[in-house]
PDB file of C-alpha atoms in Angstrom:
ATOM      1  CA  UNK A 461     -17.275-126.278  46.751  1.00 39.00           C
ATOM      2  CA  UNK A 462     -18.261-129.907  46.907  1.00 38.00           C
ATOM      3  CA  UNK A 463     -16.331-132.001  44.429  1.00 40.00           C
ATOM      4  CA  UNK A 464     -18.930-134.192  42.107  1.00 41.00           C
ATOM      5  CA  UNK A 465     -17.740-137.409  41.481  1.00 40.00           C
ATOM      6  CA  UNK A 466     -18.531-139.185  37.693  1.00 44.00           C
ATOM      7  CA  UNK A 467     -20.533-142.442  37.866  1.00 42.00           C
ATOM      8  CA  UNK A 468     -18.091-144.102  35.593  1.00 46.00           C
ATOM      9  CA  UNK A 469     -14.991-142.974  38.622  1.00 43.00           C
ATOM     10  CA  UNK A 470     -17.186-144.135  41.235  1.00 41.00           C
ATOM     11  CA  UNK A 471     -17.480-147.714  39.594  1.00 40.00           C
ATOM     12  CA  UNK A 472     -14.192-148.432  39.027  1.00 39.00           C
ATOM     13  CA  UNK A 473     -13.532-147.170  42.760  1.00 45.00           C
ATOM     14  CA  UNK A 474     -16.076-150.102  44.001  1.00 38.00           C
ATOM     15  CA  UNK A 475     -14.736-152.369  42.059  1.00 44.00           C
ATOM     16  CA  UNK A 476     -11.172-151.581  43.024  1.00 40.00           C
ATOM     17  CA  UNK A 477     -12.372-152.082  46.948  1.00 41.00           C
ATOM     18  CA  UNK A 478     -14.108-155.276  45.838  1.00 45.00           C
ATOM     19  CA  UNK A 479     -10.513-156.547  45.032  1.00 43.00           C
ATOM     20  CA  UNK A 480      -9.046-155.569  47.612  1.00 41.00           C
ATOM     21  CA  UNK A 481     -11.706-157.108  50.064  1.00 42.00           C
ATOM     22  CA  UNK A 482     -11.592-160.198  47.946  1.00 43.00           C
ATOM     23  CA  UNK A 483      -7.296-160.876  47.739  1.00 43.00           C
ATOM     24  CA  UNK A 484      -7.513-160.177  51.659  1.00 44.00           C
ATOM     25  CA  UNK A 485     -10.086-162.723  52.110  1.00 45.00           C
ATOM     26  CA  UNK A 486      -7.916-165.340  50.204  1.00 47.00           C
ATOM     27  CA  UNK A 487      -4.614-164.688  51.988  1.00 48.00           C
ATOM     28  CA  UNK A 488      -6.398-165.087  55.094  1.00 46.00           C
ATOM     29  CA  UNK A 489      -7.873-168.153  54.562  1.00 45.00           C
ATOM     30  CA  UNK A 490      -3.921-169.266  52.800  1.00 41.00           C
ATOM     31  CA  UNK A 491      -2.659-168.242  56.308  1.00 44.00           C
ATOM     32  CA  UNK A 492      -5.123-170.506  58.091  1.00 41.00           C
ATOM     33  CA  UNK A 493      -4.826-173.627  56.080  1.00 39.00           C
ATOM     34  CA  UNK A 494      -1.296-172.832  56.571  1.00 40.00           C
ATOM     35  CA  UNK A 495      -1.252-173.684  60.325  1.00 41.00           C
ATOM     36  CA  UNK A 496       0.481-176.600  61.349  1.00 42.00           C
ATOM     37  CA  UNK A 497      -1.777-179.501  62.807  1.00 48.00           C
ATOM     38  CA  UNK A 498      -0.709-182.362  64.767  1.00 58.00           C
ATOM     39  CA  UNK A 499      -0.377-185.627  63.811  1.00 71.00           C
ATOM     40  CA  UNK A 500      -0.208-188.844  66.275  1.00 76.00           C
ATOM     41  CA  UNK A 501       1.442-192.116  65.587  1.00 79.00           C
ATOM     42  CA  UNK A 502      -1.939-194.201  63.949  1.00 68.00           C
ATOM     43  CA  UNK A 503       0.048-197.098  65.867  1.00 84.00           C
ATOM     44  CA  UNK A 504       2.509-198.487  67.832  1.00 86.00           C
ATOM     45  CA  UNK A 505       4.935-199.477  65.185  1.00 84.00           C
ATOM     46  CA  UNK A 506       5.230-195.987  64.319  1.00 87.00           C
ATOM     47  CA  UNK A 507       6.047-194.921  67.642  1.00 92.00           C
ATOM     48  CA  UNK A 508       7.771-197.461  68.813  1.00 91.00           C
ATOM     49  CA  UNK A 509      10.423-196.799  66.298  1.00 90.00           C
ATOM     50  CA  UNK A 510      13.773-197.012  67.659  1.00 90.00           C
ATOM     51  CA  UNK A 511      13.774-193.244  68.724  1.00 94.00           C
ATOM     52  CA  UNK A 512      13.589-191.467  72.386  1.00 96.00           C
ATOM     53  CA  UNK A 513       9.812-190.223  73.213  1.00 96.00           C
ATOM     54  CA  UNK A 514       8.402-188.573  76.424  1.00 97.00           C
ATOM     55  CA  UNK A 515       5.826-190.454  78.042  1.00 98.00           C
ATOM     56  CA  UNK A 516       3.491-189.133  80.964  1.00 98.00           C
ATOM     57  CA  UNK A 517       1.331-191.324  82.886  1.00 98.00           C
ATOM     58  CA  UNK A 518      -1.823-189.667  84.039  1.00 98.00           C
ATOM     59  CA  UNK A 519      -3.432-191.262  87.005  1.00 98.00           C
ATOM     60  CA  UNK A 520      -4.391-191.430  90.886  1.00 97.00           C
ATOM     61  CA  UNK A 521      -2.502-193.934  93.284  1.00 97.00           C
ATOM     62  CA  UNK A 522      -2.232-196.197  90.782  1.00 95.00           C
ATOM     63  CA  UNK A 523      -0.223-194.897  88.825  1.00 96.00           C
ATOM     64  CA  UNK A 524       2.003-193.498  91.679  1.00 96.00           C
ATOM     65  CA  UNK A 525       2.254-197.363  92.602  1.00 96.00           C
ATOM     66  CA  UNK A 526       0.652-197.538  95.771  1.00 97.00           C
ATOM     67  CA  UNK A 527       0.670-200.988  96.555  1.00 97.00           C
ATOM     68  CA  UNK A 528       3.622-202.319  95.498  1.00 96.00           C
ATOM     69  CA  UNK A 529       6.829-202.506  97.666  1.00 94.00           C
ATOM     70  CA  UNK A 530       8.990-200.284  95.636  1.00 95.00           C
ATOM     71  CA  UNK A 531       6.480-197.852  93.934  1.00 94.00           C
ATOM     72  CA  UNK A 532       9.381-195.961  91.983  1.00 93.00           C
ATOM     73  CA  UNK A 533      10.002-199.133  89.957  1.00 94.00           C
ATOM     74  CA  UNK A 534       7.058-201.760  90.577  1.00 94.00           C
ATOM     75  CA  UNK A 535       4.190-199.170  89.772  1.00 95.00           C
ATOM     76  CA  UNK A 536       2.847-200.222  86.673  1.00 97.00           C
ATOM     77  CA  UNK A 537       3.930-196.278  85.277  1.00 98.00           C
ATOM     78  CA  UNK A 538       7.927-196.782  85.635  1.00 97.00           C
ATOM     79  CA  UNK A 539       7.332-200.443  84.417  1.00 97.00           C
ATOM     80  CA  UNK A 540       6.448-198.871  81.222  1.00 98.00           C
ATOM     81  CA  UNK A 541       8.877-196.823  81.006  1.00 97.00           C
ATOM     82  CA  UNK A 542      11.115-199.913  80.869  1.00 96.00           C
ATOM     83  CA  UNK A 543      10.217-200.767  78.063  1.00 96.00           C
ATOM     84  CA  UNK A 544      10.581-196.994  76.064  1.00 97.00           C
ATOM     85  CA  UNK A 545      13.502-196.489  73.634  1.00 95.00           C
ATOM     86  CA  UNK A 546      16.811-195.659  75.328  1.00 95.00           C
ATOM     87  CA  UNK A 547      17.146-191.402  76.165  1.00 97.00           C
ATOM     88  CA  UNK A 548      13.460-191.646  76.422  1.00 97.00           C
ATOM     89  CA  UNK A 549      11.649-189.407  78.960  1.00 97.00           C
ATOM     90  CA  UNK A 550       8.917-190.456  81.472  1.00 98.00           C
ATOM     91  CA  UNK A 551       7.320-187.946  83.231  1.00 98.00           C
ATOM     92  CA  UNK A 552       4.375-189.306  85.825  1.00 98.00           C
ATOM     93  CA  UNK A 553       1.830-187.390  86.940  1.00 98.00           C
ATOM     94  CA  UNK A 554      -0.677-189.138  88.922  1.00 97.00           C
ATOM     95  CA  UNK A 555      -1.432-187.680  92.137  1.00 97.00           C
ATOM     96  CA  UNK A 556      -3.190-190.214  95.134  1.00 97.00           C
ATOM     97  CA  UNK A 557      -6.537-189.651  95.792  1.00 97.00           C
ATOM     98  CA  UNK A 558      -7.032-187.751  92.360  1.00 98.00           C
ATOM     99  CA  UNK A 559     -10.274-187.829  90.742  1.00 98.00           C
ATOM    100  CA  UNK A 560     -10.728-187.159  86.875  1.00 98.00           C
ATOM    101  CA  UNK A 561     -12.076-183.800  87.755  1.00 98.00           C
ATOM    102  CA  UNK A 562      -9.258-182.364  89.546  1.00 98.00           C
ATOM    103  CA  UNK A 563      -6.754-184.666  87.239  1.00 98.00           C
ATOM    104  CA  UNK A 564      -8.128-181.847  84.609  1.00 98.00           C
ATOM    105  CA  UNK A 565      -6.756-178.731  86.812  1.00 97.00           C
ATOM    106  CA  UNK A 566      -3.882-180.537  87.926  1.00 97.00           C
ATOM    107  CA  UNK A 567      -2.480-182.796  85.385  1.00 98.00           C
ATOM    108  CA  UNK A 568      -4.379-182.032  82.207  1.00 98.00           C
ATOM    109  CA  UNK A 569      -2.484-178.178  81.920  1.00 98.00           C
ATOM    110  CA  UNK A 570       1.173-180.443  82.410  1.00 97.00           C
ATOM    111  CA  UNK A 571       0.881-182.727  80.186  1.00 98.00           C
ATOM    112  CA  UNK A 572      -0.074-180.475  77.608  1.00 97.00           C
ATOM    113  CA  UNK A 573       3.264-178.224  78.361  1.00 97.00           C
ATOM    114  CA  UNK A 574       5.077-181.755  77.618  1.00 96.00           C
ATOM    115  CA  UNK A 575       4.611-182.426  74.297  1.00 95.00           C
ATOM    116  CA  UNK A 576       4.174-186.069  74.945  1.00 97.00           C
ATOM    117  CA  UNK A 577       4.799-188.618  72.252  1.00 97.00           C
ATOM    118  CA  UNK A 578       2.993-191.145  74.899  1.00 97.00           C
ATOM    119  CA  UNK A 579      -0.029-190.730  77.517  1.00 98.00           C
ATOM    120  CA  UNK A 580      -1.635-193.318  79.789  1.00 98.00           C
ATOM    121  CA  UNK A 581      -4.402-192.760  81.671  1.00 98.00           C
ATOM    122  CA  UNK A 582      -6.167-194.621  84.521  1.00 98.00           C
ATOM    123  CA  UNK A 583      -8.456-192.785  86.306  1.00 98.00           C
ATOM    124  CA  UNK A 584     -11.590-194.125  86.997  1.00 98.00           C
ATOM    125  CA  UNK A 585     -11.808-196.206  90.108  1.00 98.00           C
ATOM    126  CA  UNK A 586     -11.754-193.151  92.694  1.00 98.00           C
ATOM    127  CA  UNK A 587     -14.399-191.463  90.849  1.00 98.00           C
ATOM    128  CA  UNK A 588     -16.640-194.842  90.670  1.00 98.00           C
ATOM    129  CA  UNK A 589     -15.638-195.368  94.480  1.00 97.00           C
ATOM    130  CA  UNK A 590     -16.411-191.890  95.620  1.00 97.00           C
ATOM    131  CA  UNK A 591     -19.584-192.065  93.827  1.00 97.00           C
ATOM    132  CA  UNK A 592     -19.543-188.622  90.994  1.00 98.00           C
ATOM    133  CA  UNK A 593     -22.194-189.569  88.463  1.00 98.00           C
ATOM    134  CA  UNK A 594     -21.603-191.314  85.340  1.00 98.00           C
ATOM    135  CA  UNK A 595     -23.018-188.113  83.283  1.00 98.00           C
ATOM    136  CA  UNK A 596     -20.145-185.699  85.183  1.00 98.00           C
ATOM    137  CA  UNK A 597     -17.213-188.174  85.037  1.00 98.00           C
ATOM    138  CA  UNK A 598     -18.174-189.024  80.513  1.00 98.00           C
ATOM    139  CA  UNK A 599     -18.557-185.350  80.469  1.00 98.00           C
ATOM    140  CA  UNK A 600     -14.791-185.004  82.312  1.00 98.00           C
ATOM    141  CA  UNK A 601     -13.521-187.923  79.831  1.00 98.00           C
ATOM    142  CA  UNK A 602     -14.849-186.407  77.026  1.00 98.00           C
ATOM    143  CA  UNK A 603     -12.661-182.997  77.641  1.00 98.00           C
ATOM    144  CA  UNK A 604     -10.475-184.726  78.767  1.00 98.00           C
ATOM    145  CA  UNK A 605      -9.649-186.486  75.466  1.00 98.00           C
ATOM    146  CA  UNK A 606     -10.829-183.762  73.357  1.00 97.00           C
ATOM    147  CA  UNK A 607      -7.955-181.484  74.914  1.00 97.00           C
ATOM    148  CA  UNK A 608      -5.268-184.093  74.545  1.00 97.00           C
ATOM    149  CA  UNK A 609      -5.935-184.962  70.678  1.00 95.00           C
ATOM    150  CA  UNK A 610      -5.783-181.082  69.716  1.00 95.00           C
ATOM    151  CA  UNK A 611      -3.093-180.227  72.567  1.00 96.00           C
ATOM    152  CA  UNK A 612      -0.688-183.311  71.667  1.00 96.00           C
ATOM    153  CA  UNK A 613       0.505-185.359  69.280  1.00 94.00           C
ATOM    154  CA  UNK A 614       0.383-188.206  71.679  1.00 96.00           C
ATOM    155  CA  UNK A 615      -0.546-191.705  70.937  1.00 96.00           C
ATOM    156  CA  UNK A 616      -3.161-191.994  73.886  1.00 97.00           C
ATOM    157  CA  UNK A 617      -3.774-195.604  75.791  1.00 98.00           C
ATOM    158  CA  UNK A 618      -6.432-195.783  78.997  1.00 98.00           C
ATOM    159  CA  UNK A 619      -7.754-198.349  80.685  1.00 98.00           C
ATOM    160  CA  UNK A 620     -11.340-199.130  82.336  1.00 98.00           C
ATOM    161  CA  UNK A 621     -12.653-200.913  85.411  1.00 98.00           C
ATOM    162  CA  UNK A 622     -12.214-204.024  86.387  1.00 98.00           C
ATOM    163  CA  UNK A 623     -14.836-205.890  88.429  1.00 98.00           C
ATOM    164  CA  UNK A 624     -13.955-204.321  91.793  1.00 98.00           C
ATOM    165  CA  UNK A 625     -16.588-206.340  93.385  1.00 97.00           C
ATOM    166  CA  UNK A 626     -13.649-209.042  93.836  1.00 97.00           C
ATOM    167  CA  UNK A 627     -11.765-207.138  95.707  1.00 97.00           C
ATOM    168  CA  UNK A 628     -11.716-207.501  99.476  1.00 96.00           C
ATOM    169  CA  UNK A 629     -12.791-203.871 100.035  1.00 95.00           C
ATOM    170  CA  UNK A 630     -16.178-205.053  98.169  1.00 96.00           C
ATOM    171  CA  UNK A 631     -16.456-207.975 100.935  1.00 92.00           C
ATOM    172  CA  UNK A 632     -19.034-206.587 102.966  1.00 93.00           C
ATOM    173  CA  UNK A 633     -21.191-205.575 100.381  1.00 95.00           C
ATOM    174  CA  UNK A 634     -24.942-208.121 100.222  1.00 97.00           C
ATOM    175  CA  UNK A 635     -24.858-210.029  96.726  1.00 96.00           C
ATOM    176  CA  UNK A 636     -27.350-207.476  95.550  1.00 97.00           C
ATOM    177  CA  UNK A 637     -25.738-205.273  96.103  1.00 97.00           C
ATOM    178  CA  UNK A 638     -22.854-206.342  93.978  1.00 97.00           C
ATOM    179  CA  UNK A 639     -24.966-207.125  91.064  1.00 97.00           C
ATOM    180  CA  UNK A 640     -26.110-204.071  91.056  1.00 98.00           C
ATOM    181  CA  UNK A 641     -22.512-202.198  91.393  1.00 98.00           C
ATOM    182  CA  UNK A 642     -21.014-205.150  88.668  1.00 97.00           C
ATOM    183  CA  UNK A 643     -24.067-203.681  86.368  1.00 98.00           C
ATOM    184  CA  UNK A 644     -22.713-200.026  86.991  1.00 98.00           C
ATOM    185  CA  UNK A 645     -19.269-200.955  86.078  1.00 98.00           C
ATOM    186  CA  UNK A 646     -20.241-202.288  82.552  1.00 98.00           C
ATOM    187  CA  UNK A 647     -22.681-199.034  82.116  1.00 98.00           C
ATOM    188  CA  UNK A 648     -19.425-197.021  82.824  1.00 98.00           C
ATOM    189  CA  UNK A 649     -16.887-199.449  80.664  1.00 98.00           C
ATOM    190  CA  UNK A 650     -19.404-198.681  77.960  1.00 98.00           C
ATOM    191  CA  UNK A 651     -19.282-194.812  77.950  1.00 98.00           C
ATOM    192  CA  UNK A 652     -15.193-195.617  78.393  1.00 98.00           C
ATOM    193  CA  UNK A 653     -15.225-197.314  74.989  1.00 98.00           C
ATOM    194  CA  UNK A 654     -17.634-194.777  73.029  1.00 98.00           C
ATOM    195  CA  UNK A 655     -15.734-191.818  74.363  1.00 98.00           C
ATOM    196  CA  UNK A 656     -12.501-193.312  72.953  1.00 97.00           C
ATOM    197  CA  UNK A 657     -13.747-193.944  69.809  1.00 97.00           C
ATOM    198  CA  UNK A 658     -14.494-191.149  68.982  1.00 95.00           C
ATOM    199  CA  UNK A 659     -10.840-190.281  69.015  1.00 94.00           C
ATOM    200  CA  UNK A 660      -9.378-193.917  67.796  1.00 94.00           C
ATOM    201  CA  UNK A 661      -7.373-194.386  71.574  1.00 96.00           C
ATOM    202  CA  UNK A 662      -7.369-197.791  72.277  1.00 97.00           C
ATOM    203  CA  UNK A 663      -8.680-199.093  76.394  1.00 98.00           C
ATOM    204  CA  UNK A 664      -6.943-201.439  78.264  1.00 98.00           C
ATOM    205  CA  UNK A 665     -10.040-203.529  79.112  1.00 98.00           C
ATOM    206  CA  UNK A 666      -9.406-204.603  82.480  1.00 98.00           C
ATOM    207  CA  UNK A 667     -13.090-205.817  83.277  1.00 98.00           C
ATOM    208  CA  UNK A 668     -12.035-208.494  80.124  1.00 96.00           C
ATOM    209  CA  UNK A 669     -11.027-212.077  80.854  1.00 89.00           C
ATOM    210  CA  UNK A 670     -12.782-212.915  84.373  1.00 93.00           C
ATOM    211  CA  UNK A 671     -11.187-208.985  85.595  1.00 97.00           C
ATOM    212  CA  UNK A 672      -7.693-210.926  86.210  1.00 96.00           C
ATOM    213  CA  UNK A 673      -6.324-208.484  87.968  1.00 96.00           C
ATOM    214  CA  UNK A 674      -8.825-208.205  90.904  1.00 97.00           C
ATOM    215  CA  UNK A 675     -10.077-211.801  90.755  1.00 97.00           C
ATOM    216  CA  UNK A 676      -6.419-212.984  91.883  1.00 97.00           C
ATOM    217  CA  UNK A 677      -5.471-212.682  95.347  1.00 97.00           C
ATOM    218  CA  UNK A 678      -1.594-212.655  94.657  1.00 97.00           C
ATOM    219  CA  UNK A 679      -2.735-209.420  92.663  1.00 98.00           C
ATOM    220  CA  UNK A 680      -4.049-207.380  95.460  1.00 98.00           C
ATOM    221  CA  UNK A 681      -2.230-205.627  97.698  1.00 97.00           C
ATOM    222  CA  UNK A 682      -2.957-205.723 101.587  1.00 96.00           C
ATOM    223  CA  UNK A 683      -4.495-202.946 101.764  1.00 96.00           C
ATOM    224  CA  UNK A 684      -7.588-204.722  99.827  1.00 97.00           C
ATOM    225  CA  UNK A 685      -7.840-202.214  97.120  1.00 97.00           C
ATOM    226  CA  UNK A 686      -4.545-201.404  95.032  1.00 97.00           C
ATOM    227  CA  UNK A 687      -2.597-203.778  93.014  1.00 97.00           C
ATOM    228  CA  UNK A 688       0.232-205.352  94.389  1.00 97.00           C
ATOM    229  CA  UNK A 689       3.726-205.730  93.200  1.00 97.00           C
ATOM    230  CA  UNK A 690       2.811-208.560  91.316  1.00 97.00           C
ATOM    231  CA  UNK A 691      -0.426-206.790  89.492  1.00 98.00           C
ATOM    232  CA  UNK A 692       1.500-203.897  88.865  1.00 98.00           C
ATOM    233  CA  UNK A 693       3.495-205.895  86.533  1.00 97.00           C
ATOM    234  CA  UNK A 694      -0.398-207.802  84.703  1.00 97.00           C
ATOM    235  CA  UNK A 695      -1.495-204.299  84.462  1.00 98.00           C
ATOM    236  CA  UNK A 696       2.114-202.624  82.957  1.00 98.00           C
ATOM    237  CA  UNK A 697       1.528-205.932  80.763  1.00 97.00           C
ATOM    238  CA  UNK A 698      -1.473-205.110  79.525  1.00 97.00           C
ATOM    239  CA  UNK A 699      -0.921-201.489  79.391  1.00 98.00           C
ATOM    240  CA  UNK A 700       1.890-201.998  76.896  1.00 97.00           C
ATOM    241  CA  UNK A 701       0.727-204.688  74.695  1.00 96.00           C
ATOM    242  CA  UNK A 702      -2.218-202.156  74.333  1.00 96.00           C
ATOM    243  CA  UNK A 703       0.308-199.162  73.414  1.00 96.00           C
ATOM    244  CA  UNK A 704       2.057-201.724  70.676  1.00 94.00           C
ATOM    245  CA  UNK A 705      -0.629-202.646  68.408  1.00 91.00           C
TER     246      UNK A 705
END
C-alpha cells in the first residue's frame, strides 16, 4: 500500500532541503574565500629587507654570461646575486640559445617549484634575432607573466631591447634596413611595457639613454653580439637599481 504523504509534511520537507542546499552553499563559498593568495613585495624596500630570499634569473646566454671572461661571476645573473641579503639563494636558469617559447617548458615549470621571492627575466633578443612574430612572442610574455603572478609571490623585474642595430653583428645590414629593424624594436619595447603593466613589474629599459649598452664598444664582447665583462656589470646595474625602487 502506497504511503500518502500530507501537503503540510511535504512543505516542511522542501523547506528543510532548501536549508540544507542553502548552509552548503555558504560553507563552500567560506572555504573558498578562505584560500590563501599570494602577495608580492609592492617594492623593493619591502624585499630588500635585511632577510635571505631566493632569486632565479630566467634567461638565454645572457643570463648564463656568455661573453664575459668568468661567466660564473661576471654574468650580469651572479652579479645580482651580490648584492642579495646574506643566506640568500640564487638559482639561474637561463639556458643558451633559449627562446621565450621553450623558456616556458623549460624554465617556467622550475621556477614555479622555487618559490622565488625574486625573478629576472631577459629574454627577448633570440626571439627578435631568430625572427618568431611579435603576436607569438606578446602572446608567450603574456603567459608567461600571468603564470608567475598567480604561481609566485615574486617581485618580477625584465628588461627589453636595446638598439641591436649598434652592434657589430648588425654591420652588414643597408641603413634601411636598420631603420626598419630600429622601428621593430620600439613596436616590440611597446608590447614589453603594456604586457607588464598589466601586472605592475617594472622593465629595465635598455633601448633608454642612446641603448648604452650596445652603443659602447668596451660593452660588447668579441663575439659582436653578447655583452662583455664590462656590460655585464651596466646591465647587473641597471637590473638592480630597477629591482630597488
Amino acid at each position: 500500500m502506497r504511503q500518502r504523504i500530507r501537503p503540510g509534511r511535504a512543505l516542511v520537507g522542501v523547506c528543510l532541503l532548501a536549508l540544507l542546499l542553502f548552509c552548503s552553499a555558504c560553507n563552500g563559498g567560506s572555504n573558498q574565500s578562505a584560500q590563501p593568495t599570494l602577495t608580492r613585495p609592492a617594492n623593493g624596500k619591502q624585499l630588500l629587507n635585511g632577510k635571505a630570499l631566493t632569486y632565479v634569473a630566467l634567461g638565454a646566454s645572457d643570463a648564463v654570461g656568455v661573453g664575459s671572461t668568468d661567466p660564473e661571476t661576471q654574468g650580469y645573473a651572479p652579479r645580482i646575486a651580490q648584492h642579495l641579503p646574506r643566506g640568500s639563494h640564487f638559482i639561474n636558469l637561463g639556458v643558451s640559445g633559449s627562446t621565450l617559447h621553450k623558456a616556458l617548458a623549460n624554465e617556467l615549470p622550475l621556477a614555479l617549484s622555487t618559490s622565488p621571492e625574486l625573478i629576472t627575466i631577459w629574454l627577448v633578443a633570440n626571439d627578435f634575432v631568430d625572427g618568431v612574430t611579435y603576436e607569438s612572442y606578446m602572446n608567450d610574455l603574456h603567459m608567461l607573466l600571468d603564470q608567475l603572478q598567480t604561481g609566485t609571490h615574486a617581485r618580477i623585474v625584465l628588461a627589453n631591447l636595446p638598439d641591436l642595430t649598434l652592434l657589430p653583428s648588425f654591420g652588414g645590414r643597408t641603413p634601411a634596413q636598420k631603420a626598419s629593424i630600429l622601428q621593430e624594436i620600439k613596436r616590440w619595447n611597446a608590447g614589453i611595457t603594456h604586457e607588464a603593466a598589466r601586472y605592475h613589474d617594472p622593465v629595465v629599459d635598455l633601448f633608454a639613454e642612446q641603448s648604452e649598452l650596445t652603443a659602447h664598444p668596451e660593452f660588447v664582447s668579441g663575439d659582436g653580439f653578447h655583452p662583455s665583462s664590462s656590460g655585464y656589470a651596466v646591465l647587473a646595474n641597471k637590473f638592480w637599481t630597477a629591482i630597488q625602487q
